[in-house]
């Protein structure tokens, strides 16, 4: 099979008490796996099963029309969840340092203001979707051109990704931080209390991994 479920970089119980082991196991082995299975079914036997998932969803316009819906939903789901696991850590929390910390402070005014803006994006996403911190260098940032460092907080519906671009996802950029606000991400422990889940999320953000992603995008 072309797309496969990535291993988590930690145990299912590693994020407790903020996210419980049962939620993590179901989220990973059932929800994420289901996106992969449906994505694989959609692209079976095509050239699109051979490219990496970020490239696939960034080039969704090249996918045949009749498969675009499946790639958008399930390819987006695979990409978003693969990303999400990496920016969480049982040893996370606190505040970003170095270049990423400086960029956040200079863009948003302070770390607290950034947190507020991101939290609002996550709260105000009606129904299912994601909140993101992205580096957005605009639509014409050619490879090799001087890469910008424009940080933005955005949100997407369903499994749309900023990588899909403005026309599809309503926003664009390379994600540094993402928060899954589908109820499947928090319902067992938090039920309808999305604010409590978002507050817990800040305790497990892996700023070190984000700084690494930021360095790759902006250097
Ligand atoms: Mn999810």
Tab-separated table of C-alpha atoms in Angstrom, residues 3 13 16 24 31 153 210 213 216:
chain	number	residue	atom	x	y	z
A	3	UNK	CA	0.394	5.417	2.147
A	13	UNK	CA	-0.328	7.355	27.338
A	16	UNK	CA	-1.726	12.122	29.838
A	24	UNK	CA	-4.876	8.717	21.288
A	31	UNK	CA	-9.464	7.682	12.520
A	153	UNK	CA	-2.897	32.182	12.485
A	210	UNK	CA	8.189	23.498	15.794
A	213	UNK	CA	10.098	23.068	11.211
A	216	UNK	CA	13.500	24.408	7.576
